[in-house]
PDB file of C-alpha atoms in Angstrom:
ATOM      1  CA  MET A  23       2.151 -44.753  16.644  1.00 44.00           C
ATOM      2  CA  SER A  24       3.256 -45.911  13.184  1.00 38.00           C
ATOM      3  CA  ASN A  25       4.269 -49.455  12.253  1.00 39.00           C
ATOM      4  CA  ALA A  26       7.797 -48.421  11.220  1.00 41.00           C
ATOM      5  CA  PRO A  27      10.646 -49.596  13.485  1.00 39.00           C
ATOM      6  CA  SER A  28      11.443 -47.027  16.128  1.00 40.00           C
ATOM      7  CA  PRO A  29      14.877 -45.354  16.108  1.00 41.00           C
ATOM      8  CA  ALA A  30      15.702 -47.130  19.351  1.00 39.00           C
ATOM      9  CA  VAL A  31      15.010 -50.540  17.782  1.00 38.00           C
ATOM     10  CA  GLU A  32      17.335 -49.692  14.906  1.00 37.00           C
ATOM     11  CA  ARG A  33      20.206 -48.632  17.179  1.00 39.00           C
ATOM     12  CA  GLY A  34      19.534 -51.152  19.965  1.00 52.00           C
ATOM     13  CA  ALA A  35      18.651 -50.596  23.598  1.00 73.00           C
ATOM     14  CA  GLU A  36      22.210 -50.199  24.837  1.00 72.00           C
ATOM     15  CA  GLY A  37      22.970 -46.609  25.797  1.00 86.00           C
ATOM     16  CA  LEU A  38      19.360 -45.502  26.103  1.00 93.00           C
ATOM     17  CA  ALA A  39      18.550 -43.123  28.939  1.00 95.00           C
ATOM     18  CA  PRO A  40      16.003 -44.514  31.448  1.00 96.00           C
ATOM     19  CA  VAL A  41      13.089 -42.417  30.169  1.00 97.00           C
ATOM     20  CA  GLU A  42      13.741 -43.585  26.601  1.00 97.00           C
ATOM     21  CA  ALA A  43      14.009 -47.213  27.704  1.00 97.00           C
ATOM     22  CA  ALA A  44      10.674 -47.048  29.539  1.00 98.00           C
ATOM     23  CA  THR A  45       8.993 -45.392  26.558  1.00 97.00           C
ATOM     24  CA  GLU A  46      10.462 -47.879  24.082  1.00 97.00           C
ATOM     25  CA  THR A  47       9.301 -50.790  26.242  1.00 98.00           C
ATOM     26  CA  LEU A  48       5.752 -49.483  26.012  1.00 98.00           C
ATOM     27  CA  VAL A  49       6.058 -48.749  22.271  1.00 97.00           C
ATOM     28  CA  ALA A  50       7.392 -52.255  21.597  1.00 97.00           C
ATOM     29  CA  LEU A  51       4.448 -53.796  23.438  1.00 97.00           C
ATOM     30  CA  ARG A  52       2.016 -51.576  21.517  1.00 97.00           C
ATOM     31  CA  ARG A  53       3.528 -52.755  18.214  1.00 96.00           C
ATOM     32  CA  GLY A  54       3.797 -56.411  19.160  1.00 96.00           C
ATOM     33  CA  GLU A  55       7.617 -56.225  19.087  1.00 97.00           C
ATOM     34  CA  ASP A  56      10.051 -57.794  21.532  1.00 97.00           C
ATOM     35  CA  PRO A  57      10.406 -55.572  24.630  1.00 97.00           C
ATOM     36  CA  ASP A  58      13.166 -57.685  26.206  1.00 97.00           C
ATOM     37  CA  PRO A  59      16.142 -55.544  25.059  1.00 97.00           C
ATOM     38  CA  TYR A  60      14.596 -52.524  26.796  1.00 97.00           C
ATOM     39  CA  LEU A  61      13.671 -54.542  29.867  1.00 98.00           C
ATOM     40  CA  SER A  62      17.267 -55.729  30.080  1.00 96.00           C
ATOM     41  CA  ALA A  63      18.495 -52.143  29.827  1.00 97.00           C
ATOM     42  CA  LEU A  64      16.142 -51.048  32.613  1.00 98.00           C
ATOM     43  CA  ALA A  65      17.291 -53.889  34.856  1.00 97.00           C
ATOM     44  CA  ALA A  66      20.973 -53.175  34.214  1.00 96.00           C
ATOM     45  CA  TYR A  67      20.971 -49.513  35.234  1.00 97.00           C
ATOM     46  CA  ASP A  68      22.528 -48.542  38.527  1.00 95.00           C
ATOM     47  CA  GLU A  69      21.048 -45.827  40.679  1.00 93.00           C
ATOM     48  CA  SER A  70      23.443 -43.213  39.339  1.00 95.00           C
ATOM     49  CA  ASP A  71      21.720 -43.700  35.959  1.00 96.00           C
ATOM     50  CA  LEU A  72      18.396 -42.929  37.645  1.00 97.00           C
ATOM     51  CA  ARG A  73      19.598 -39.690  39.265  1.00 95.00           C
ATOM     52  CA  PRO A  74      17.819 -37.477  36.687  1.00 93.00           C
ATOM     53  CA  LEU A  75      14.516 -38.965  37.834  1.00 96.00           C
ATOM     54  CA  ARG A  76      15.089 -37.534  41.300  1.00 95.00           C
ATOM     55  CA  ALA A  77      15.949 -34.079  39.960  1.00 93.00           C
ATOM     56  CA  ASP A  78      13.350 -33.596  37.213  1.00 96.00           C
ATOM     57  CA  ARG A  79       9.697 -34.169  38.103  1.00 97.00           C
ATOM     58  CA  ASP A  80       8.495 -34.226  34.476  1.00 97.00           C
ATOM     59  CA  ARG A  81      11.024 -36.900  33.531  1.00 97.00           C
ATOM     60  CA  ALA A  82      10.092 -38.884  36.610  1.00 98.00           C
ATOM     61  CA  LEU A  83       6.375 -38.718  35.841  1.00 98.00           C
ATOM     62  CA  ALA A  84       6.875 -39.843  32.231  1.00 98.00           C
ATOM     63  CA  PHE A  85       9.232 -42.629  33.260  1.00 98.00           C
ATOM     64  CA  TRP A  86       7.080 -44.128  36.012  1.00 98.00           C
ATOM     65  CA  VAL A  87       3.737 -43.755  34.208  1.00 98.00           C
ATOM     66  CA  ASN A  88       5.095 -45.398  31.051  1.00 98.00           C
ATOM     67  CA  LEU A  89       6.761 -48.094  33.120  1.00 98.00           C
ATOM     68  CA  TYR A  90       3.570 -48.828  35.067  1.00 98.00           C
ATOM     69  CA  ASN A  91       1.547 -49.213  31.893  1.00 98.00           C
ATOM     70  CA  ALA A  92       4.244 -51.373  30.312  1.00 98.00           C
ATOM     71  CA  GLY A  93       4.348 -53.493  33.466  1.00 98.00           C
ATOM     72  CA  THR A  94       0.594 -54.055  33.315  1.00 98.00           C
ATOM     73  CA  GLN A  95       0.766 -55.236  29.706  1.00 98.00           C
ATOM     74  CA  LEU A  96       3.742 -57.491  30.459  1.00 98.00           C
ATOM     75  CA  LEU A  97       1.866 -59.163  33.312  1.00 98.00           C
ATOM     76  CA  LEU A  98      -1.229 -59.614  31.153  1.00 98.00           C
ATOM     77  CA  GLU A  99       0.857 -61.198  28.393  1.00 97.00           C
ATOM     78  CA  ARG A 100       3.205 -63.323  30.455  1.00 97.00           C
ATOM     79  CA  ARG A 101       1.394 -64.030  33.729  1.00 97.00           C
ATOM     80  CA  GLU A 102      -2.242 -63.614  32.749  1.00 95.00           C
ATOM     81  CA  GLY A 103      -3.457 -66.027  35.418  1.00 96.00           C
ATOM     82  CA  LEU A 104      -2.540 -63.525  38.119  1.00 97.00           C
ATOM     83  CA  TYR A 105      -5.223 -61.157  36.854  1.00 97.00           C
ATOM     84  CA  ASP A 106      -7.775 -63.942  36.563  1.00 95.00           C
ATOM     85  CA  SER A 107      -7.128 -65.105  40.126  1.00 94.00           C
ATOM     86  CA  PRO A 108      -9.732 -64.466  42.863  1.00 93.00           C
ATOM     87  CA  LEU A 109      -6.726 -63.082  44.754  1.00 93.00           C
ATOM     88  CA  ARG A 110      -5.985 -60.519  42.019  1.00 94.00           C
ATOM     89  CA  PHE A 111      -5.332 -57.699  44.474  1.00 91.00           C
ATOM     90  CA  LEU A 112      -2.615 -59.707  46.175  1.00 92.00           C
ATOM     91  CA  ARG A 113      -1.186 -61.655  43.252  1.00 95.00           C
ATOM     92  CA  PHE A 114      -1.430 -59.323  40.241  1.00 97.00           C
ATOM     93  CA  PHE A 115      -0.739 -55.962  41.855  1.00 97.00           C
ATOM     94  CA  ARG A 116       2.029 -57.234  44.127  1.00 97.00           C
ATOM     95  CA  ALA A 117       3.870 -59.397  41.596  1.00 97.00           C
ATOM     96  CA  ASP A 118       7.142 -58.103  40.161  1.00 98.00           C
ATOM     97  CA  ALA A 119       6.123 -56.430  36.902  1.00 98.00           C
ATOM     98  CA  VAL A 120       9.432 -54.848  35.845  1.00 98.00           C
ATOM     99  CA  THR A 121      12.983 -54.635  37.161  1.00 98.00           C
ATOM    100  CA  VAL A 122      14.744 -51.269  37.463  1.00 98.00           C
ATOM    101  CA  ALA A 123      18.375 -50.996  38.541  1.00 97.00           C
ATOM    102  CA  GLY A 124      18.208 -54.506  39.920  1.00 97.00           C
ATOM    103  CA  HIS A 125      15.018 -53.885  41.931  1.00 97.00           C
ATOM    104  CA  GLY A 126      11.931 -55.920  41.058  1.00 98.00           C
ATOM    105  CA  LEU A 127       8.933 -53.591  41.240  1.00 98.00           C
ATOM    106  CA  SER A 128       5.238 -54.386  41.461  1.00 98.00           C
ATOM    107  CA  LEU A 129       2.432 -52.226  40.117  1.00 98.00           C
ATOM    108  CA  ASP A 130       1.533 -51.275  43.685  1.00 98.00           C
ATOM    109  CA  GLU A 131       5.095 -50.177  44.399  1.00 98.00           C
ATOM    110  CA  ILE A 132       5.184 -47.982  41.296  1.00 98.00           C
ATOM    111  CA  GLU A 133       1.741 -46.452  41.798  1.00 98.00           C
ATOM    112  CA  GLN A 134       1.264 -46.241  45.551  1.00 98.00           C
ATOM    113  CA  GLY A 135       4.903 -46.034  46.607  1.00 97.00           C
ATOM    114  CA  ILE A 136       6.361 -43.783  43.912  1.00 98.00           C
ATOM    115  CA  LEU A 137       3.679 -41.977  41.900  1.00 98.00           C
ATOM    116  CA  ARG A 138       1.449 -41.337  44.930  1.00 98.00           C
ATOM    117  CA  GLY A 139       4.264 -40.354  47.247  1.00 97.00           C
ATOM    118  CA  CYS A 140       4.083 -43.358  49.604  1.00 97.00           C
ATOM    119  CA  ARG A 141       0.340 -43.374  50.210  1.00 97.00           C
ATOM    120  CA  SER A 142      -1.704 -46.496  50.866  1.00 97.00           C
ATOM    121  CA  LYS A 143      -4.318 -47.613  48.373  1.00 95.00           C
ATOM    122  CA  TYR A 144      -6.592 -48.094  51.365  1.00 95.00           C
ATOM    123  CA  GLY A 145      -8.152 -45.316  53.438  1.00 96.00           C
ATOM    124  CA  PHE A 146      -9.508 -43.227  50.536  1.00 97.00           C
ATOM    125  CA  GLY A 147      -6.109 -41.661  49.825  1.00 95.00           C
ATOM    126  CA  TYR A 148      -5.421 -40.416  53.349  1.00 96.00           C
ATOM    127  CA  LEU A 149      -3.351 -43.221  54.877  1.00 96.00           C
ATOM    128  CA  PRO A 150       0.438 -43.504  54.516  1.00 96.00           C
ATOM    129  CA  ARG A 151       2.153 -46.465  52.944  1.00 96.00           C
ATOM    130  CA  PHE A 152       5.174 -48.066  54.558  1.00 93.00           C
ATOM    131  CA  PRO A 153       7.445 -48.393  51.535  1.00 93.00           C
ATOM    132  CA  ARG A 154      10.747 -50.011  50.743  1.00 94.00           C
ATOM    133  CA  SER A 155      13.733 -47.664  50.667  1.00 96.00           C
ATOM    134  CA  PHE A 156      13.754 -47.696  46.841  1.00 97.00           C
ATOM    135  CA  GLU A 157      10.200 -46.361  46.762  1.00 97.00           C
ATOM    136  CA  ARG A 158      11.050 -43.607  49.252  1.00 96.00           C
ATOM    137  CA  ARG A 159      14.028 -42.458  47.194  1.00 96.00           C
ATOM    138  CA  TYR A 160      11.950 -41.999  44.039  1.00 98.00           C
ATOM    139  CA  ALA A 161       8.615 -40.955  45.551  1.00 97.00           C
ATOM    140  CA  ILE A 162       6.874 -38.034  43.826  1.00 96.00           C
ATOM    141  CA  ASP A 163       4.385 -35.581  45.308  1.00 93.00           C
ATOM    142  CA  PRO A 164       1.018 -36.849  44.047  1.00 92.00           C
ATOM    143  CA  ASP A 165      -0.575 -35.324  40.956  1.00 96.00           C
ATOM    144  CA  PRO A 166      -4.219 -36.512  40.799  1.00 97.00           C
ATOM    145  CA  ARG A 167      -4.180 -36.434  36.997  1.00 98.00           C
ATOM    146  CA  VAL A 168      -1.948 -39.512  37.098  1.00 98.00           C
ATOM    147  CA  HIS A 169      -5.055 -41.559  37.916  1.00 98.00           C
ATOM    148  CA  PHE A 170      -6.281 -40.864  34.376  1.00 98.00           C
ATOM    149  CA  ALA A 171      -3.001 -42.070  32.854  1.00 98.00           C
ATOM    150  CA  LEU A 172      -2.508 -45.401  34.644  1.00 98.00           C
ATOM    151  CA  ASN A 173      -4.007 -48.571  33.186  1.00 98.00           C
ATOM    152  CA  CYS A 174      -4.209 -51.669  35.417  1.00 98.00           C
ATOM    153  CA  GLY A 175      -5.803 -53.922  32.791  1.00 98.00           C
ATOM    154  CA  ALA A 176      -9.477 -53.374  33.671  1.00 98.00           C
ATOM    155  CA  GLU A 177     -12.180 -52.266  31.236  1.00 98.00           C
ATOM    156  CA  SER A 178     -12.869 -49.151  33.310  1.00 98.00           C
ATOM    157  CA  CYS A 179      -9.224 -48.001  33.142  1.00 98.00           C
ATOM    158  CA  PRO A 180      -8.078 -45.086  30.976  1.00 98.00           C
ATOM    159  CA  ALA A 181      -6.515 -45.784  27.598  1.00 97.00           C
ATOM    160  CA  ILE A 182      -2.728 -46.076  27.425  1.00 98.00           C
ATOM    161  CA  ARG A 183      -0.582 -43.333  25.929  1.00 97.00           C
ATOM    162  CA  ALA A 184       3.185 -42.907  25.730  1.00 97.00           C
ATOM    163  CA  TYR A 185       4.041 -39.887  27.879  1.00 98.00           C
ATOM    164  CA  ASP A 186       6.802 -37.464  26.895  1.00 97.00           C
ATOM    165  CA  PRO A 187       8.591 -35.503  29.648  1.00 97.00           C
ATOM    166  CA  ASP A 188       8.680 -32.409  27.420  1.00 97.00           C
ATOM    167  CA  ALA A 189       4.904 -32.433  26.983  1.00 98.00           C
ATOM    168  CA  ILE A 190       3.610 -34.360  29.981  1.00 97.00           C
ATOM    169  CA  ASP A 191       1.668 -31.525  31.590  1.00 97.00           C
ATOM    170  CA  ASP A 192      -0.419 -31.018  28.451  1.00 98.00           C
ATOM    171  CA  GLN A 193      -0.687 -34.788  27.939  1.00 98.00           C
ATOM    172  CA  LEU A 194      -1.996 -35.325  31.467  1.00 98.00           C
ATOM    173  CA  ASP A 195      -4.551 -32.567  30.962  1.00 97.00           C
ATOM    174  CA  MET A 196      -5.650 -34.210  27.702  1.00 97.00           C
ATOM    175  CA  ALA A 197      -5.864 -37.669  29.306  1.00 98.00           C
ATOM    176  CA  THR A 198      -7.858 -36.259  32.216  1.00 98.00           C
ATOM    177  CA  GLY A 199     -10.304 -34.398  29.993  1.00 97.00           C
ATOM    178  CA  SER A 200     -10.759 -37.362  27.671  1.00 97.00           C
ATOM    179  CA  TYR A 201     -11.437 -39.784  30.514  1.00 98.00           C
ATOM    180  CA  LEU A 202     -13.828 -37.460  32.308  1.00 98.00           C
ATOM    181  CA  GLN A 203     -15.776 -36.684  29.141  1.00 97.00           C
ATOM    182  CA  GLY A 204     -16.186 -40.412  28.508  1.00 97.00           C
ATOM    183  CA  THR A 205     -17.141 -41.528  32.010  1.00 98.00           C
ATOM    184  CA  VAL A 206     -18.784 -38.723  33.999  1.00 98.00           C
ATOM    185  CA  GLU A 207     -22.575 -38.361  33.887  1.00 98.00           C
ATOM    186  CA  TYR A 208     -24.112 -35.091  35.053  1.00 98.00           C
ATOM    187  CA  ASP A 209     -27.824 -34.774  35.798  1.00 97.00           C
ATOM    188  CA  PRO A 210     -28.646 -31.039  35.826  1.00 96.00           C
ATOM    189  CA  GLN A 211     -32.210 -31.603  37.030  1.00 96.00           C
ATOM    190  CA  ALA A 212     -31.074 -33.409  40.165  1.00 96.00           C
ATOM    191  CA  ASP A 213     -27.787 -31.458  40.334  1.00 95.00           C
ATOM    192  CA  ARG A 214     -26.015 -34.780  40.717  1.00 97.00           C
ATOM    193  CA  VAL A 215     -22.952 -36.234  39.034  1.00 98.00           C
ATOM    194  CA  ARG A 216     -21.967 -39.887  38.723  1.00 98.00           C
ATOM    195  CA  LEU A 217     -18.232 -40.594  38.713  1.00 98.00           C
ATOM    196  CA  PRO A 218     -15.923 -43.578  38.240  1.00 98.00           C
ATOM    197  CA  GLN A 219     -15.165 -45.325  41.510  1.00 97.00           C
ATOM    198  CA  LEU A 220     -11.491 -44.331  41.419  1.00 97.00           C
ATOM    199  CA  PHE A 221     -12.639 -40.913  42.691  1.00 98.00           C
ATOM    200  CA  LEU A 222     -13.842 -42.647  45.840  1.00 98.00           C
ATOM    201  CA  TRP A 223     -10.795 -44.893  46.212  1.00 97.00           C
ATOM    202  CA  TYR A 224      -8.473 -41.878  45.970  1.00 98.00           C
ATOM    203  CA  TYR A 225     -10.805 -39.278  47.409  1.00 97.00           C
ATOM    204  CA  GLY A 226      -8.028 -37.587  49.352  1.00 97.00           C
ATOM    205  CA  ASP A 227      -5.756 -37.343  46.285  1.00 97.00           C
ATOM    206  CA  PHE A 228      -8.402 -35.200  44.596  1.00 98.00           C
ATOM    207  CA  GLY A 229      -8.910 -32.941  47.606  1.00 97.00           C
ATOM    208  CA  GLY A 230     -12.265 -34.327  48.714  1.00 97.00           C
ATOM    209  CA  HIS A 231     -15.607 -33.069  47.424  1.00 96.00           C
ATOM    210  CA  GLY A 232     -14.316 -29.555  46.777  1.00 97.00           C
ATOM    211  CA  GLY A 233     -11.308 -30.700  44.788  1.00 97.00           C
ATOM    212  CA  ILE A 234     -13.350 -33.158  42.745  1.00 98.00           C
ATOM    213  CA  ARG A 235     -15.911 -30.503  41.840  1.00 98.00           C
ATOM    214  CA  ARG A 236     -13.136 -28.075  40.838  1.00 97.00           C
ATOM    215  CA  LEU A 237     -11.620 -30.702  38.551  1.00 98.00           C
ATOM    216  CA  LEU A 238     -14.984 -31.383  36.920  1.00 98.00           C
ATOM    217  CA  ARG A 239     -15.580 -27.681  36.342  1.00 97.00           C
ATOM    218  CA  GLU A 240     -12.089 -27.144  34.924  1.00 96.00           C
ATOM    219  CA  HIS A 241     -12.697 -29.841  32.317  1.00 97.00           C
ATOM    220  CA  GLY A 242     -16.206 -28.693  31.437  1.00 96.00           C
ATOM    221  CA  VAL A 243     -18.081 -31.809  32.527  1.00 97.00           C
ATOM    222  CA  VAL A 244     -20.266 -29.808  34.923  1.00 97.00           C
ATOM    223  CA  PRO A 245     -21.250 -26.123  34.616  1.00 96.00           C
ATOM    224  CA  ALA A 246     -18.854 -23.552  36.051  1.00 96.00           C
ATOM    225  CA  ASP A 247     -21.344 -22.581  38.782  1.00 95.00           C
ATOM    226  CA  ALA A 248     -22.440 -26.130  39.707  1.00 94.00           C
ATOM    227  CA  SER A 249     -21.795 -27.854  43.049  1.00 96.00           C
ATOM    228  CA  PRO A 250     -23.433 -31.204  42.377  1.00 97.00           C
ATOM    229  CA  ALA A 251     -23.869 -34.100  44.754  1.00 98.00           C
ATOM    230  CA  LEU A 252     -21.376 -36.888  44.019  1.00 98.00           C
ATOM    231  CA  ARG A 253     -22.270 -40.500  43.308  1.00 98.00           C
ATOM    232  CA  PHE A 254     -19.838 -43.251  42.365  1.00 98.00           C
ATOM    233  CA  SER A 255     -20.239 -45.939  39.699  1.00 97.00           C
ATOM    234  CA  SER A 256     -19.011 -49.488  40.184  1.00 96.00           C
ATOM    235  CA  TRP A 257     -15.703 -50.393  38.509  1.00 97.00           C
ATOM    236  CA  ASN A 258     -15.710 -52.836  35.594  1.00 97.00           C
ATOM    237  CA  TRP A 259     -12.871 -55.266  36.322  1.00 97.00           C
ATOM    238  CA  ALA A 260     -13.323 -57.218  33.062  1.00 97.00           C
ATOM    239  CA  LYS A 261      -9.871 -57.758  31.582  1.00 97.00           C
ATOM    240  CA  ALA A 262      -9.069 -55.319  28.765  1.00 97.00           C
ATOM    241  CA  LYS A 263      -5.591 -56.101  27.491  1.00 96.00           C
ATOM    242  CA  GLY A 264      -4.020 -53.695  24.995  1.00 97.00           C
ATOM    243  CA  LYS A 265      -6.328 -50.732  25.598  1.00 97.00           C
ATOM    244  CA  TYR A 266      -4.189 -48.151  23.805  1.00 97.00           C
ATOM    245  CA  ALA A 267      -5.278 -44.689  22.733  1.00 94.00           C
ATOM    246  CA  ASP A 268      -5.408 -44.118  18.979  1.00 83.00           C
ATOM    247  CA  PRO A 269      -2.410 -42.328  17.437  1.00 66.00           C
ATOM    248  CA  ASP A 270      -4.368 -39.061  17.357  1.00 54.00           C
ATOM    249  CA  GLY A 271      -4.858 -39.333  21.121  1.00 52.00           C
ATOM    250  CA  SER A 272      -8.521 -40.407  21.022  1.00 56.00           C
ATOM    251  CA  GLU A 273      -9.717 -43.503  22.889  1.00 60.00           C
TER     252      GLU A 273
END
């Protein structure tokens, strides 16, 4: 991302489509600019403005992923104490992070309710979530690659990118490959692989052991004929505000 003002800043937030407003919120935060005009636009939409998100999966993925990552950075900037609290999992992840069409949304509501198709963050990805009606209306069938795009503020999280609906499939593949290459450790002698703990938390999203191994093979982090034993590393919850990918996509 360059330091030049974005086109949306020059023309103002009024009239932006939802996907643009979510992207520009994230871009403004990345540049240290004021995101409030875009946040106001997001809050002022009505649900007819959001209709394209229910009809176009790629637009929905880009919108909600960018909005989640923007929401994380907003909370870290404006309500940092929530992350530092011993009750982080109640206070930080359940606090209103952004407002869309008049609905205050938490990180949990965006991730578990919408991006994971109303699944609980408990139960290793197999238990349902009991969502609000807004979450149900916008829920998306889960795509496990989303886990490598969402940043909740922890050191172990993936780097933040701005996702484009016209390129999101390739971008999610790139984010997945980059994160796996940087975090997965394969021991060929023991035929064992050590993975970030999110694979355990969302075990069902990845399709269990078989699905995880397929993903690792597809991205070249284990040999094509390997079926290694899985081990899970602890998650580093140290706060890592502003963990953006470099403009060339590297972390």
